[in-house]
Coordinates of C-alpha atoms in Angstrom, one line a residue:
X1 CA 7.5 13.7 -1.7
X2 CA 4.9 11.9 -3.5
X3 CA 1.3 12.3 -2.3
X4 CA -0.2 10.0 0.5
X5 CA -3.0 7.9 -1.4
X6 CA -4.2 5.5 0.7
X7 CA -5.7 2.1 0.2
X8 CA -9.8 2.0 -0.4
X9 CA -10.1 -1.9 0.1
X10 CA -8.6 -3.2 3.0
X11 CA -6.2 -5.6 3.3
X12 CA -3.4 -3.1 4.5
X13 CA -4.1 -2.7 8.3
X14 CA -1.0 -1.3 10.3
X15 CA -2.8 -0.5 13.8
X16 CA -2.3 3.5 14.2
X17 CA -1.0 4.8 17.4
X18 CA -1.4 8.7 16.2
X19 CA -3.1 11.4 18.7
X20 CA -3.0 14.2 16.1
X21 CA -6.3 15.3 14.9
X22 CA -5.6 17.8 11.8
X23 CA -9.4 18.7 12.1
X24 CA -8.8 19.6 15.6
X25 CA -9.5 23.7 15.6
X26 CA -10.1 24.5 12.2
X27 CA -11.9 27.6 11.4
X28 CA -14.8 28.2 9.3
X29 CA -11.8 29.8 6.5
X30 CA -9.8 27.8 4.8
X31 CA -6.0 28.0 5.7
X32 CA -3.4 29.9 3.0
X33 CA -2.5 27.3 0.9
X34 CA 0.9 26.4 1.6
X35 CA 2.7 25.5 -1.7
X36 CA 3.4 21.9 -2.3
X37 CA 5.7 21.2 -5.3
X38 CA 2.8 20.5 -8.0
X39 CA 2.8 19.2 -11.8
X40 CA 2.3 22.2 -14.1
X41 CA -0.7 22.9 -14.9
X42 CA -1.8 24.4 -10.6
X43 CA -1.9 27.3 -9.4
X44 CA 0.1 26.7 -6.2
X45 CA -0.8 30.7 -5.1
X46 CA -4.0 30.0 -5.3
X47 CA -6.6 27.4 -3.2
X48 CA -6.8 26.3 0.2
X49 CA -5.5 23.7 2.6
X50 CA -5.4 22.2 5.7
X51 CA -2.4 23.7 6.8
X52 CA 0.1 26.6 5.9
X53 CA 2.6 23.8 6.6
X54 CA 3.4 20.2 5.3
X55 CA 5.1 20.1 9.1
X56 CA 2.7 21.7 11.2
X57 CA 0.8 18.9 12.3
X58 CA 3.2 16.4 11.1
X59 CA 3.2 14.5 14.5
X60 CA 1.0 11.5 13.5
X61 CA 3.2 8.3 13.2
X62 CA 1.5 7.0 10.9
X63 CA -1.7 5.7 8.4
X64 CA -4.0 3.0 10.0
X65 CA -4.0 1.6 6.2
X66 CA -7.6 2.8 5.3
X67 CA -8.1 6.2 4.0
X68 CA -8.3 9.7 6.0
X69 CA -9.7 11.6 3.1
X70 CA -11.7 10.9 0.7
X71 CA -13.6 13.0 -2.3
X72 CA -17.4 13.5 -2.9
X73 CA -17.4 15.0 -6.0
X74 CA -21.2 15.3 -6.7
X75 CA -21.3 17.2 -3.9
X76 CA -17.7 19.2 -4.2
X77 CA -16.6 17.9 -1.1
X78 CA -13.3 16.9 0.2
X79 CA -13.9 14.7 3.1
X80 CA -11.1 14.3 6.3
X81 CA -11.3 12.1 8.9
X82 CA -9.3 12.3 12.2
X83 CA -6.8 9.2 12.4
X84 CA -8.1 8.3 16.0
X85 CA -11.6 8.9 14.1
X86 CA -12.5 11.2 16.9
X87 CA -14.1 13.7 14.1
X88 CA -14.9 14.6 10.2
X89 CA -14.8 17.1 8.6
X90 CA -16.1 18.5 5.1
X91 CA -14.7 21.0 3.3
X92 CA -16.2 23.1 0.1
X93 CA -13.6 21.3 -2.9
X94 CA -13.4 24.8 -4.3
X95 CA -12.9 27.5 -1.3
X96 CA -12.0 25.1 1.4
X97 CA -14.5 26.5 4.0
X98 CA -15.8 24.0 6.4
X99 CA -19.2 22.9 5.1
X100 CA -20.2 19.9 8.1
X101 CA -18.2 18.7 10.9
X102 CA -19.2 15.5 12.4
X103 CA -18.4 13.8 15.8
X104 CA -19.0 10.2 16.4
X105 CA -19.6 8.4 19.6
X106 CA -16.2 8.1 21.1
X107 CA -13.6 4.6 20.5
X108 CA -10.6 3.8 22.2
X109 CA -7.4 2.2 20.1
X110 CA -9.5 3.2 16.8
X111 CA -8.4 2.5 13.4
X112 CA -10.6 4.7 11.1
X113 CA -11.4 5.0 7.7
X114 CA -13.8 7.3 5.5
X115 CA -15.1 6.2 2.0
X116 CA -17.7 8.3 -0.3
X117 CA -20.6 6.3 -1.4
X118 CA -22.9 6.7 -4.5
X119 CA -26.6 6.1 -4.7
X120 CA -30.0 7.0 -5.9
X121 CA -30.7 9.6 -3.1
X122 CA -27.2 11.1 -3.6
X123 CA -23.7 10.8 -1.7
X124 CA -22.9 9.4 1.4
X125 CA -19.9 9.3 3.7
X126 CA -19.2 6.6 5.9
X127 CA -17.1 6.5 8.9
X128 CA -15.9 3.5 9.5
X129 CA -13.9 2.4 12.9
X130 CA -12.5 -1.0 14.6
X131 CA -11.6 -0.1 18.5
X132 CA -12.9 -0.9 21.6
X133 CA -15.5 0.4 23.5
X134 CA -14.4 2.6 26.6
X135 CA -15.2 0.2 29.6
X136 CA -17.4 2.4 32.9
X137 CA -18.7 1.3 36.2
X138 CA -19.7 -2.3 35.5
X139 CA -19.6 -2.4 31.7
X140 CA -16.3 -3.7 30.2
X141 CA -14.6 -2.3 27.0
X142 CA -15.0 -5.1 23.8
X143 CA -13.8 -4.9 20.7
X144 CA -16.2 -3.8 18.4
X145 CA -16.8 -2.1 14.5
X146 CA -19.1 0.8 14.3
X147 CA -20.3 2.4 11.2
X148 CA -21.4 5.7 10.7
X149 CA -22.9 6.8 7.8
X150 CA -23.4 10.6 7.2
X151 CA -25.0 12.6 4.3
X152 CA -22.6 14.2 2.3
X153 CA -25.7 17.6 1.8
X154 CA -25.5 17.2 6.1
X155 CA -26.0 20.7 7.8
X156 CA -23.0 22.5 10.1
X157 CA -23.4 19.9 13.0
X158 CA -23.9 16.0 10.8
X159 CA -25.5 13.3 12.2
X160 CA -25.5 9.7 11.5
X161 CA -28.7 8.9 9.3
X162 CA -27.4 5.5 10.4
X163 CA -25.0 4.2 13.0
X164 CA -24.3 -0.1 13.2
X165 CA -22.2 -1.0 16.5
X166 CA -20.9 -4.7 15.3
X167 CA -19.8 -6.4 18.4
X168 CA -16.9 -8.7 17.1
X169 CA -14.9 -11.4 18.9
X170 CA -11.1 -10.9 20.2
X171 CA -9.7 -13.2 18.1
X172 CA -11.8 -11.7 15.0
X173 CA -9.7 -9.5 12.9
X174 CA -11.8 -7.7 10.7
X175 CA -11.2 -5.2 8.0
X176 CA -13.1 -3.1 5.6
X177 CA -13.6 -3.8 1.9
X178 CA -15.5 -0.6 0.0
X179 CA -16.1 0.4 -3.2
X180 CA -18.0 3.8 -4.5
X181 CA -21.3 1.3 -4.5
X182 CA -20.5 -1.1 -1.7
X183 CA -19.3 -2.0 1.5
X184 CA -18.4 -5.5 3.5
X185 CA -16.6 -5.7 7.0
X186 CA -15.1 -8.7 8.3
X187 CA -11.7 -10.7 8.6
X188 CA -10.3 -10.8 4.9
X189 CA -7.3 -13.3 3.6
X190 CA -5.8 -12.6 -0.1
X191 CA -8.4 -10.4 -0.8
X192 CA -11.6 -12.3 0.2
X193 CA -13.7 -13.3 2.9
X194 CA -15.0 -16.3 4.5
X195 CA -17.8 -14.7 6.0
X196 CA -18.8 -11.2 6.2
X197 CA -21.6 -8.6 6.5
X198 CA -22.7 -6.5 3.6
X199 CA -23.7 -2.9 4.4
X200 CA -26.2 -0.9 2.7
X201 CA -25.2 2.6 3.1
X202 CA -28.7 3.8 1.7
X203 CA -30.7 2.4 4.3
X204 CA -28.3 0.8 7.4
X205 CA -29.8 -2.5 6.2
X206 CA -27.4 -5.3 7.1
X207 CA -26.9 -9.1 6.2
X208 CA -24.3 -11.4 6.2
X209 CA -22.7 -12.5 3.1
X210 CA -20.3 -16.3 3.1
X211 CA -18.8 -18.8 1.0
X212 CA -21.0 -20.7 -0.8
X213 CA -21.3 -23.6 -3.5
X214 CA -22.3 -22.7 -6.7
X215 CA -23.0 -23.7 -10.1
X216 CA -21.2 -22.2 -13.3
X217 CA -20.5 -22.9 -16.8
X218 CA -17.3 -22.8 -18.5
X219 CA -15.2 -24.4 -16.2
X220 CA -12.4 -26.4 -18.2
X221 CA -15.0 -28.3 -20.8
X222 CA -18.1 -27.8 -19.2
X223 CA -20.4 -26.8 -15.9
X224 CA -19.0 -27.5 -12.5
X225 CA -20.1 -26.6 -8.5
X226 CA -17.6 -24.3 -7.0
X227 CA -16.9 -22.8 -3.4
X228 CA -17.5 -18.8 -3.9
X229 CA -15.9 -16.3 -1.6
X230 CA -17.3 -13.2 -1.2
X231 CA -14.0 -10.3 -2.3
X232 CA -16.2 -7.1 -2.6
X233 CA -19.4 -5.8 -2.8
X234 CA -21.1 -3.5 -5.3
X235 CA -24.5 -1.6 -7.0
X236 CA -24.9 -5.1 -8.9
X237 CA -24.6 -7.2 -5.5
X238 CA -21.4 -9.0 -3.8
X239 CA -18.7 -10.1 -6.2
X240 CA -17.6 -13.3 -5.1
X241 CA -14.8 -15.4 -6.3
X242 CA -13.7 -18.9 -6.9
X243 CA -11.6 -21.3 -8.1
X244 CA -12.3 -24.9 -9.8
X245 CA -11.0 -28.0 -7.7
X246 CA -12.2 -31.3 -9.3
X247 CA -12.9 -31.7 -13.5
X248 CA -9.9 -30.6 -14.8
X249 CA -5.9 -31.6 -15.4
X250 CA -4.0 -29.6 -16.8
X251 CA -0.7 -31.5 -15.9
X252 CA -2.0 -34.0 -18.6
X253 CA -1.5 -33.4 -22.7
X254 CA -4.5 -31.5 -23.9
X255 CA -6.7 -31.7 -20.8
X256 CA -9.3 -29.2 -19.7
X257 CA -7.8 -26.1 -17.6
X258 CA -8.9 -25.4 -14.4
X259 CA -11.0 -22.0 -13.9
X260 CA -10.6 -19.4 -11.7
X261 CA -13.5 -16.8 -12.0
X262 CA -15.7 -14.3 -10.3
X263 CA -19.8 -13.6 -10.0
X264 CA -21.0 -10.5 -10.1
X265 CA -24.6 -10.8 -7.6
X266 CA -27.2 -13.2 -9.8
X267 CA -26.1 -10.9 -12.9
X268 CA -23.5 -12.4 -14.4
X269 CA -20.6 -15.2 -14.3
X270 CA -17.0 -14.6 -15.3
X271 CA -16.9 -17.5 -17.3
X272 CA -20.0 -16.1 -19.6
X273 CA -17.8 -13.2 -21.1
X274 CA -14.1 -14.6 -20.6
X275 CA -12.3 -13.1 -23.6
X276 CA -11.2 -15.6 -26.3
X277 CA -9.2 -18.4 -24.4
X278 CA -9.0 -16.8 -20.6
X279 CA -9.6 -19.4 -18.1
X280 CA -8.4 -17.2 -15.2
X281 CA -10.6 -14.0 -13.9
X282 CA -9.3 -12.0 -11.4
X283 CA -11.8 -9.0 -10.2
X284 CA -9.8 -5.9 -9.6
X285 CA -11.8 -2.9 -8.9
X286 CA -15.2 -1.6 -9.4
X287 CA -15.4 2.4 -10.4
X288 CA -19.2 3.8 -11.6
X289 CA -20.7 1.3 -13.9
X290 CA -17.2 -0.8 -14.6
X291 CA -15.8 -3.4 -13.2
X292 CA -11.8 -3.9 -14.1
X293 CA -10.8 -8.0 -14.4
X294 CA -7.3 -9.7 -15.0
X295 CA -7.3 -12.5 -17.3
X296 CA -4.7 -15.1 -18.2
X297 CA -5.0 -18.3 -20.4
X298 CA -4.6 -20.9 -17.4
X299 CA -4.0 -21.4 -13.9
X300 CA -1.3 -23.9 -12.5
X301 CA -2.6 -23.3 -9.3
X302 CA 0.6 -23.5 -7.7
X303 CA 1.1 -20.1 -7.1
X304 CA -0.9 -16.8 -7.4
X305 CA -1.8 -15.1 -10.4
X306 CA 0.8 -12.4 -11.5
X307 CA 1.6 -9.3 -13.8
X308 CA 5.0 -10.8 -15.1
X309 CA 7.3 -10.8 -17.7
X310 CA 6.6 -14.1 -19.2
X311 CA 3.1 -14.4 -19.9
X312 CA 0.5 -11.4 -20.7
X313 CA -2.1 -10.8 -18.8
X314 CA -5.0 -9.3 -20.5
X315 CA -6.7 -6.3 -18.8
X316 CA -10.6 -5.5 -19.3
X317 CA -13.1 -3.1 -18.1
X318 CA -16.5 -4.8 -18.1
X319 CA -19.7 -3.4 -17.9
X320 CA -20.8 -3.8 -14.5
X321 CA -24.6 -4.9 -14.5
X322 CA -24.0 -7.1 -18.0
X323 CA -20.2 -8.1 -17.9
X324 CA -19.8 -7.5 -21.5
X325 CA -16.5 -5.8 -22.3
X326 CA -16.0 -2.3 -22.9
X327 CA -12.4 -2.0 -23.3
X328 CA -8.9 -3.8 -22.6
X329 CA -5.4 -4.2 -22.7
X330 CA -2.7 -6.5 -22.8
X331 CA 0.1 -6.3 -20.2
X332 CA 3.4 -7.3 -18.9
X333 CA 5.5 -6.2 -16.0
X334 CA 9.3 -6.8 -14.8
X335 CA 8.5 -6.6 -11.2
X336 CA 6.2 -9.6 -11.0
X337 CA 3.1 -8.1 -9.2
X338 CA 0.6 -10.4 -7.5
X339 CA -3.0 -10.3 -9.0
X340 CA -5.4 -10.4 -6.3
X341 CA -9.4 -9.7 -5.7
X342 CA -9.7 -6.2 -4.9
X343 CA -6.1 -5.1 -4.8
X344 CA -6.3 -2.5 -7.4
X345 CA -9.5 -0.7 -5.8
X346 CA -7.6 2.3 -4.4
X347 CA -6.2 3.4 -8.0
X348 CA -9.5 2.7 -9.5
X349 CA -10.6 6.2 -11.1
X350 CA -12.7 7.5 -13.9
X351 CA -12.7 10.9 -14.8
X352 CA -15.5 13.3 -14.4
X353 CA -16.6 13.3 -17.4
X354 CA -16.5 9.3 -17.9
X355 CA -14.2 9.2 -20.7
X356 CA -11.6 7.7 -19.4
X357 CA -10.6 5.1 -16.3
X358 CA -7.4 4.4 -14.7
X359 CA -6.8 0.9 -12.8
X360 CA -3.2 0.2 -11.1
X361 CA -0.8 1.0 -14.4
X362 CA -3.1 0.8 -16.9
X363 CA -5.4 3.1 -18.3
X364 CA -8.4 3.0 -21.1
X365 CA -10.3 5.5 -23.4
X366 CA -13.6 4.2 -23.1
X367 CA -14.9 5.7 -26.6
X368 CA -12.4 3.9 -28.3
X369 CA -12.4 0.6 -26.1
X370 CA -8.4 1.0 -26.1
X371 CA -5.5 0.4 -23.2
X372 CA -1.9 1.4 -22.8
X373 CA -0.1 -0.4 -19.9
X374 CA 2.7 1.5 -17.8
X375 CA 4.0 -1.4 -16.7
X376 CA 7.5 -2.0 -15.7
X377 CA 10.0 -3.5 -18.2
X378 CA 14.1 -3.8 -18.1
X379 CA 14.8 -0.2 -18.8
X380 CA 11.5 1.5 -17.8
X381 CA 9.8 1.6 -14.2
X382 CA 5.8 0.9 -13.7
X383 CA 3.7 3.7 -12.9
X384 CA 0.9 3.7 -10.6
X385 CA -2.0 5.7 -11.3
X386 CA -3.8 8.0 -9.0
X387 CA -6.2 10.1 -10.7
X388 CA -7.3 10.8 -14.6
X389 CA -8.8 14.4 -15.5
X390 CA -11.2 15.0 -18.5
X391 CA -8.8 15.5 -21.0
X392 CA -7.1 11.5 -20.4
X393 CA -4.2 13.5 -18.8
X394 CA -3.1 10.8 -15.4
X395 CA -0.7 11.1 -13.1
X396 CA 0.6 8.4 -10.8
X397 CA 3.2 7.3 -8.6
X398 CA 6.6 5.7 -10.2
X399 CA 6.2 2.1 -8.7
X400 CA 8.9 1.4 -6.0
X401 CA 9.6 -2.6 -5.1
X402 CA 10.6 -3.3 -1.8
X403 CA 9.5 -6.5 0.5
X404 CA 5.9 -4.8 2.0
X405 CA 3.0 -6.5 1.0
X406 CA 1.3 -3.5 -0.7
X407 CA 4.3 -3.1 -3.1
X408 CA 4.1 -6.6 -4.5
X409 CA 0.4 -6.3 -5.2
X410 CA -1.0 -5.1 -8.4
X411 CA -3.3 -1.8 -8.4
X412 CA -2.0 -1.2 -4.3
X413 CA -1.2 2.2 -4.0
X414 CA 1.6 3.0 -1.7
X415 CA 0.8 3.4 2.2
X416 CA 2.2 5.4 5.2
X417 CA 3.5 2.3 7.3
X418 CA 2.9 2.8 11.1
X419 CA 5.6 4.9 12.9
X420 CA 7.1 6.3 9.8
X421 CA 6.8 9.3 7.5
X422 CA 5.7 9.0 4.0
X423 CA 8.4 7.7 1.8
X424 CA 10.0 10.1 -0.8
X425 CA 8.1 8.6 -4.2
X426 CA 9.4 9.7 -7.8
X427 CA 6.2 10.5 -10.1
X428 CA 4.5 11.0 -13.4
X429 CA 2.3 12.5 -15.8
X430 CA 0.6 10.1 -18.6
X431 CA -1.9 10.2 -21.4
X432 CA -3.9 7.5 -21.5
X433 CA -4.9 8.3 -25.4
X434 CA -1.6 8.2 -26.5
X435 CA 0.2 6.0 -23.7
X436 CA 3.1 8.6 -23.4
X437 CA 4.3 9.3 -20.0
X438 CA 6.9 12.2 -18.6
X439 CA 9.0 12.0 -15.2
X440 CA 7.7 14.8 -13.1
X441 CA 10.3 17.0 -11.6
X442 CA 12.3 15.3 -8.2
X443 CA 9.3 15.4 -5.4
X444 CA 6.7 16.1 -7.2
X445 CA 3.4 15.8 -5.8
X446 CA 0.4 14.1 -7.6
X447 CA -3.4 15.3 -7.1
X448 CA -5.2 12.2 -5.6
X449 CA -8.4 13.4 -7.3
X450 CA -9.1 16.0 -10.7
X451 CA -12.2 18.1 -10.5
X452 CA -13.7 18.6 -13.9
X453 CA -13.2 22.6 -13.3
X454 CA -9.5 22.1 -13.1
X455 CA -9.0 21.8 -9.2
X456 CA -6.2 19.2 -7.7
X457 CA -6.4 17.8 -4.4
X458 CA -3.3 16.4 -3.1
X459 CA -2.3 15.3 0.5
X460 CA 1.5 15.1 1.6
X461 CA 1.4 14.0 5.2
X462 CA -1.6 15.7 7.1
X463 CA -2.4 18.5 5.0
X464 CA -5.1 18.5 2.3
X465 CA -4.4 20.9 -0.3
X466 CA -6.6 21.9 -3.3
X467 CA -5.3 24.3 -6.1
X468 CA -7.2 25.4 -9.1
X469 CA -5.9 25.3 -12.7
X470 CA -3.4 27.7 -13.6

C-alpha cells in the first residue's frame, strides 16, 4: 500500500468523522519501528514510528482532505496532528522522541490540518481547524475557523504565539489554501477564491484579500483590465489569477488570443515572461523561491486547461520574486488531467540541497534548467511525485484514474476518501537527471519527505515511520 500523502492546498474536503487520536498516549520514546515494505535503499530495522503496527490504530475512517503530518526540516521535525485536531505533536526526524506536544482550545465536528511555514525568524507550524464552537449555558455553538500557529523551536508544553478564531457564516464553506510561505482561508471554487483572508503566520497579522480589476499587458495584441482572483498566497504576496473576456477572437482567422495569466503580488505579471507564444498561464505550486506555471499556446475557453495527448503543455519553474524562468519542460499525458491554480501544491518538492524540484509528474535539475515528464502515454502509466532526495533520485505514486475529483487534477496527490482505507497504489523510483523510472516492488511504500542525511518518512494509514539510509 502506497503511502498516504495528503493534499497541502485545499480543495479536497471530505468532512472526517474519525475519533482516533494516534498522538493520544505516546511516550517520550519513540515506538520500534514496525517495518513497512520500503524502496531499497532504508534501513527498515532501524528508526522509529508511531506505531509497531500499520493496524494498531487503524480505526480512523478516514482523511479530512488536508494534511495530518507535515515536515519541518530546518528544524528536523516531523509534525502530526490528531484528525479531530484535539492535539500536535512533534517528533525529533531522527530518533523519533517527542520534542513539543501542543493542545489547542477544544472544537466540535473539526476538520484539521497542519502545514510548516518558512520565514525570517525560522519555522512555524500552523494548526488549522473548521468546526464549531461547543455551545454552554447561554452561548450557542457557530461555525467557526481557528488558527493556531506554533513555533516549530516550542518547549515540551507549545503554545500558540498566535491564535485567530474567524467566525464564518453557515452557509460559508471555507477551506485552506497554504504554501511553505503563505496561507489564505476562505470558500475556494476551481482553485481560487472570491474573497478570502490572507494570514501572516509571522506575526498573526490578518487582511482580506478579493477579486479585483486590474491592468496587464500582453493580453492578445495589447494591455487589457481583467477580474483577478486571488488562488494562493506566498513570500512575494497573493498570486491571483485571471482570464481575458473582451479584446480578443480567436474564432476568427488570425485574431488576437485570449489570455489567461497570473500576478504574482505587485512583482510581476504572467504575461511579462510568458515563454515564446504562451497565451495561457496556469500557477501550479510555489516551493522555496520557485513558483511552477503550465503554459499552452491559446485558450478556447470552452473548457479547462488540460495535460492531454493532443497539444503540449509547456512546464516552467519561475523564479518567484522576478518570474524569470529557471527551467522547463514540455509535456503530454494520455489521461487528460485538468490544469488548475494550485492543484499541484501537494507534490511540490525541492530537495534539501536545492538541486532539484519535483511538481505533479514532472521533475527539473535546476543547474541545468532541464525537465523530464512522467507523464502517461498508451503503453506507459504517469507517475506522481512525492518527494526528491539530494542526489535527483524521486519517487512517486503510479497515477491511478478513476471518477474522484483529485485523480482528474494535475499535481493532486492521491487522498484517503472519508470512511475508507487507503487504496492499494502501485509506485516508483525516478531520476530526474536522466528521466528513467523503475516499478517498485507490489506495495511499496514511498517516503513522503527525504532528509538530506538519508532518512525517509513515510505514512501508511496512521503510523508515521522514519528509517535512516541503509
Amino acid at each position: 500500500m502506497a503511502a498516504l500523502v495528503l493534499c497541502v492546498l485545499a480543495g479536497c474536503s471530505d468532512a472526517s468523522g474519525g475519533k482516533a487520536d494516534p498522538t493520544t498516549g505516546a511516550t517520550h520514546k519513540a515506538a520500534a519501528p514496525v517495518r513497512l515494505p520500503v524502496p531499497d535503499g532504508f534501513d527498515t530495522e532501524a528508526g522509529w514510528s508511531t506505531s509497531a503496527s500499520p493496524e494498531a490504530t487503524d480505526t480512523e475512517p478516514g482523511s479530512s482532505g488536508f494534511p495530518l503530518v507535515a515536515v519541518a526540516p530546518q528544524s528536523a521535525l516531523v509534525i502530526q496532528a490528531a484528525a479531530d485536531g484535539s492535539r500536535v505533536r512533534a517528533f525529533s526526524l531522527t530518533s523519533g522522541k517527542t520534542v513539543w506536544t501542543f493542545t489547542p482550545k477544544p472544537l466540535t465536528s473539526a476538520r484539521t490540518g497542519v502545514f510548516v511555514q518558512e520565514g525570517k525568524a525560522g519555522e512555524t507550524v500552523v494548526l488549522a481547524r473548521l468546526g464549531k464552537t461547543s455551545g454552554s449555558g447561554l452561548t450557542t455553538s457557530r461555525p467557526t475557523t481557528t488558527i493556531d500557529v506554533i513555533s516549530a523551536d516550542s518547549d515540551s508544553k507549545a503554545t500558540a504565539e498566535h491564535h485567530l478564531d474567524l467566525a464564518a457564516p453557515d452557509d460559508t464553506a471555507s477551506s485552506f489554501t497554504a504554501t511553505d510561505s503563505g496561507f489564505l482561508v476562505g470558500p475556494t471554487t476551481d482553485g481560487v477564491h472570491e474573497k478570502a483572508i490572507a494570514i501572516d503566520a509571522a506575526t498573526g497579522a490578518q487582511r482580506t484579500v478579493q477579486t479585483k480589476p486590474v491592468k496587464v499587458s500582453g493580453c492578445g495584441s495589447g494591455p487589457c483590465t481583467v477580474q483577478a482572483s486571488p488562488a494562493f498566497a506566498t513570500a512575494e504576496g497573493v498570486v491571483s489569477v485571471f482570464q481575458q473576456q473582451d479584446g480578443c477572437d480567436q474564432w476568427t482567422e488570425s485574431a488576437a488570443p485570449c489570455t489567461y495569466g497570473f500576478q504574482v503580488g505587485d512583482a510581476w505579471t504572467s504575461t511579462s515572461v510568458a515563454p515564446s507564444g504562451m497565451h495561457v498561464g496556469i500557477p501550479l505550486a510555489v516551493t522555496g523561491q520557485y513558483l511552477v506555471a503550465a503554459w499552452h499556446t491559446s485558450d478556447t475557453q470552452t473548457d479547462p486547461p488540460a495535460l492531454s495527448d493532443t497539444d503540449k503543455t509547456t512546464l516552467v519553474v519561475h523564479d518567484l520574486a522576478t518570474g524569470k524562468i529557471k527551467a522547463k519542460v514540455n509535456c503530454t499525458s494520455a489521461d487528460a488531467l485538468t490544469l488548475q491554480p494550485g492543484s499541484a501544491q501537494s507534490s511540490t518538492r525541492l530537495s534539501p540541497n536545492g538541486d532539484f524540484l519535483i511538481s505533479g509528474q514532472a521533475g527539473f535539475d535546476l543547474a541545468t534548467g532541464r525537465g523530464h515528464c512522467f507523464t502517461s502515454t498508451a503503453s506507459t502509466k504517469g507517475i506522481d511525485l512525492t518527494t526528491v532526495a539530494d542526489d535527483g533520485t524521486a519517487y512517486g505514486i503510479v497515477h491511478a484514474v478513476d471518477q474522484t475529483e483529485g485523480t482528474s487534477l494535475y499535481g493532486r496527490l492521491p487522498i484517503a476518501q472519508d470512511g475508507t482505507d487507503t487504496p492499494e497504489r502501485d509506485s516508483a523510483r525516478v531520476s530526474v537527471r536522466t528521466g528513467t523510472a523503475k516499478a517498485l516492488p507490489a506495495a511499496a511504500e514511498v517516503p513522503l519527505y527525504a532528509a538530506a542525511d538519508g532518512h525517509g518518512v513515510f505514512r501508511t494509514r496512521n503510523v508515521v515511520a522514519v528509517y535512516p539510509a541503509s
